[in-house]
Amino acid sequence: GQQVMQIPQYQHVQEGEDFTTYCNSSTTLSNIQWYKQRPGGHPVFLIQLVKSGEVKKQKRLTFQFGEAKKNSSLHITATQTTDVGTYFCAGRIGNGQNFVFGPGTRLSVLP
Amino acid sequence: EPEVTQTPSHQVTQMGQEVILRCVPISNHLYFYWYRQILGQKVEFLVSFYNNEISEKSEIFDDQFSVERPDGSNFTLKIRSTKLEDSAMYFCASTWQMNTEAFFGQGTRLTVV
């Protein structure tokens, strides 16, 4: 079946360190979205990437979509305690309305 | 800021009972979704709804599940005969267009005992 994988599953960093999570799909994606879910909260949309090789930045967050549109990454520079949460990628395959969520990377930031 | 609202926030039900989870999507959104998340696990797609009909559904969304948009504002998920494994957080989401950001509600935590 259609699968979207993410690594790592967990990441513990010291405040100020960088963090990267990687998303891989077994199928070419039409586009990819990233969401953040705080503990006990709901997914909150961060960004959408559509074009092959696209790179977008939001302050300390950098999002990248691979050339083959099968992988994506989210990089956080100089993490802060407010970055704590689970980061999910969600890929859309073909013309479907459904976004397939990856299992998420849970980020802990130690002060 | 507009938001998706869900009620109740927590529902406890006995196995075999019917439950209805309610959602009020953002008013000018056209696409509506239900997802579920078993504790600590990933967000799983259940169903999408557009133009008053189901547009896509997953394998999870079997005959025990149904969705309705009974009026211009509410969007409901019904589980006819709940099982223990239906225990999860259920999220409603809506989008303005198919390919735009999804706004998620706060979720309903369903506990089947």
mmCIF file of C-alpha atoms in Angstrom, chain B:
data_model
loop_
_atom_site.group_PDB
_atom_site.id
_atom_site.type_symbol
_atom_site.label_atom_id
_atom_site.label_comp_id
_atom_site.label_asym_id
_atom_site.label_seq_id
_atom_site.Cartn_x
_atom_site.Cartn_y
_atom_site.Cartn_z
ATOM 1 C CA GLU B 1 -9.062 33.390 13.653
ATOM 2 C CA PRO B 2 -11.596 30.896 12.267
ATOM 3 C CA GLU B 3 -11.442 27.440 13.758
ATOM 4 C CA VAL B 4 -12.937 23.984 13.487
ATOM 5 C CA THR B 5 -14.880 23.041 16.587
ATOM 6 C CA GLN B 6 -15.617 19.526 17.780
ATOM 7 C CA THR B 7 -17.957 18.184 20.432
ATOM 8 C CA PRO B 8 -17.774 16.486 22.783
ATOM 9 C CA SER B 9 -14.122 16.745 23.786
ATOM 10 C CA HIS B 10 -14.327 13.346 25.464
ATOM 11 C CA GLN B 11 -16.832 10.544 25.014
ATOM 12 C CA VAL B 12 -16.933 7.315 26.968
ATOM 13 C CA THR B 13 -19.190 4.616 25.604
ATOM 14 C CA GLN B 14 -19.888 0.950 26.126
ATOM 15 C CA MET B 15 -18.870 -1.552 23.492
ATOM 16 C CA GLY B 16 -21.685 -2.068 21.001
ATOM 17 C CA GLN B 17 -23.201 1.352 21.516
ATOM 18 C CA GLU B 18 -23.609 3.947 18.804
ATOM 19 C CA VAL B 19 -21.745 7.242 19.024
ATOM 20 C CA ILE B 20 -22.012 10.438 17.035
ATOM 21 C CA LEU B 21 -19.094 12.806 16.937
ATOM 22 C CA ARG B 22 -19.857 16.336 15.885
ATOM 23 C CA CYS B 23 -17.860 18.923 14.045
ATOM 24 C CA VAL B 24 -18.465 22.450 12.841
ATOM 25 C CA PRO B 25 -16.001 23.137 10.005
ATOM 26 C CA ILE B 26 -14.869 26.614 9.046
ATOM 27 C CA SER B 27 -17.823 28.289 7.405
ATOM 28 C CA ASN B 28 -16.525 28.912 3.877
ATOM 29 C CA HIS B 29 -14.641 25.638 3.566
ATOM 30 C CA LEU B 30 -15.795 23.096 1.014
ATOM 31 C CA TYR B 31 -13.918 19.903 1.890
ATOM 32 C CA PHE B 32 -14.335 18.040 5.140
ATOM 33 C CA TYR B 33 -12.395 15.182 6.633
ATOM 34 C CA TRP B 34 -12.310 12.791 9.549
ATOM 35 C CA TYR B 35 -9.052 11.385 10.849
ATOM 36 C CA ARG B 36 -8.297 9.274 13.857
ATOM 37 C CA GLN B 37 -5.195 8.948 15.989
ATOM 38 C CA ILE B 38 -4.719 6.046 18.354
ATOM 39 C CA LEU B 39 -2.753 7.220 21.368
ATOM 40 C CA GLY B 40 0.854 7.908 20.477
ATOM 41 C CA GLN B 41 0.455 6.778 16.901
ATOM 42 C CA LYS B 42 0.106 8.427 13.532
ATOM 43 C CA VAL B 43 -2.840 10.332 12.152
ATOM 44 C CA GLU B 44 -4.949 8.000 9.976
ATOM 45 C CA PHE B 45 -7.303 9.172 7.254
ATOM 46 C CA LEU B 46 -10.871 7.937 7.522
ATOM 47 C CA VAL B 47 -12.991 9.810 5.014
ATOM 48 C CA SER B 48 -13.290 12.964 2.947
ATOM 49 C CA PHE B 49 -16.556 14.680 2.052
ATOM 50 C CA TYR B 50 -17.286 17.173 -0.682
ATOM 51 C CA ASN B 51 -20.434 18.438 -2.335
ATOM 52 C CA ASN B 52 -22.610 16.475 0.080
ATOM 53 C CA GLU B 53 -21.097 13.131 -0.629
ATOM 54 C CA ILE B 54 -18.148 10.973 0.342
ATOM 55 C CA SER B 55 -15.271 11.572 -2.060
ATOM 56 C CA GLU B 56 -12.730 9.178 -0.582
ATOM 57 C CA LYS B 57 -12.594 6.701 2.246
ATOM 58 C CA SER B 58 -9.976 4.437 3.742
ATOM 59 C CA GLU B 59 -10.089 0.754 4.601
ATOM 60 C CA ILE B 60 -10.756 1.736 8.202
ATOM 61 C CA PHE B 61 -14.034 3.399 7.194
ATOM 62 C CA ASP B 62 -16.151 0.255 6.976
ATOM 63 C CA ASP B 63 -19.907 -0.245 7.188
ATOM 64 C CA GLN B 64 -19.895 0.659 10.873
ATOM 65 C CA PHE B 65 -18.973 4.238 10.003
ATOM 66 C CA SER B 66 -21.051 6.903 8.330
ATOM 67 C CA VAL B 67 -20.825 10.651 7.847
ATOM 68 C CA GLU B 68 -23.456 13.284 7.395
ATOM 69 C CA ARG B 69 -23.755 16.974 6.844
ATOM 70 C CA PRO B 70 -27.299 17.390 8.138
ATOM 71 C CA ASP B 71 -27.392 21.160 7.755
ATOM 72 C CA GLY B 72 -25.185 23.937 6.485
ATOM 73 C CA SER B 73 -22.799 23.869 9.417
ATOM 74 C CA ASN B 74 -22.477 20.491 11.126
ATOM 75 C CA PHE B 75 -20.465 17.505 9.926
ATOM 76 C CA THR B 76 -20.930 14.302 11.893
ATOM 77 C CA LEU B 77 -19.222 10.940 12.175
ATOM 78 C CA LYS B 78 -21.351 8.047 13.390
ATOM 79 C CA ILE B 79 -20.014 4.732 14.592
ATOM 80 C CA ARG B 80 -22.913 2.277 14.748
ATOM 81 C CA SER B 81 -21.616 -0.399 17.056
ATOM 82 C CA THR B 82 -18.413 0.610 18.770
ATOM 83 C CA LYS B 83 -15.576 -1.822 19.391
ATOM 84 C CA LEU B 84 -12.738 -1.547 21.889
ATOM 85 C CA GLU B 85 -10.321 -0.849 19.043
ATOM 86 C CA ASP B 86 -12.328 2.243 18.049
ATOM 87 C CA SER B 87 -10.863 3.982 21.091
ATOM 88 C CA ALA B 88 -8.838 6.870 19.699
ATOM 89 C CA MET B 89 -8.744 10.621 19.221
ATOM 90 C CA TYR B 90 -10.969 11.588 16.300
ATOM 91 C CA PHE B 91 -10.075 14.759 14.447
ATOM 92 C CA CYS B 92 -12.266 16.653 12.069
ATOM 93 C CA ALA B 93 -10.586 18.879 9.497
ATOM 94 C CA SER B 94 -11.697 21.187 6.737
ATOM 95 C CA THR B 95 -10.090 22.891 3.759
ATOM 96 C CA TRP B 96 -11.146 25.705 1.461
ATOM 97 C CA GLN B 97 -9.981 23.856 -1.626
ATOM 98 C CA MET B 98 -8.731 20.322 -2.131
ATOM 99 C CA ASN B 99 -5.072 21.211 -2.146
ATOM 100 C CA THR B 100 -4.870 23.774 0.624
ATOM 101 C CA GLU B 101 -3.962 23.656 4.272
ATOM 102 C CA ALA B 102 -6.175 21.579 6.510
ATOM 103 C CA PHE B 103 -7.509 23.144 9.689
ATOM 104 C CA PHE B 104 -7.943 20.532 12.389
ATOM 105 C CA GLY B 105 -10.350 20.658 15.295
ATOM 106 C CA GLN B 106 -9.248 19.993 18.860
ATOM 107 C CA GLY B 107 -10.440 16.409 18.592
ATOM 108 C CA THR B 108 -12.845 14.116 20.409
ATOM 109 C CA ARG B 109 -11.276 11.472 22.581
ATOM 110 C CA LEU B 110 -13.429 8.360 22.263
ATOM 111 C CA THR B 111 -13.013 5.692 24.907
ATOM 112 C CA VAL B 112 -14.853 2.411 24.382
ATOM 113 C CA VAL B 113 -15.160 0.282 27.502
#
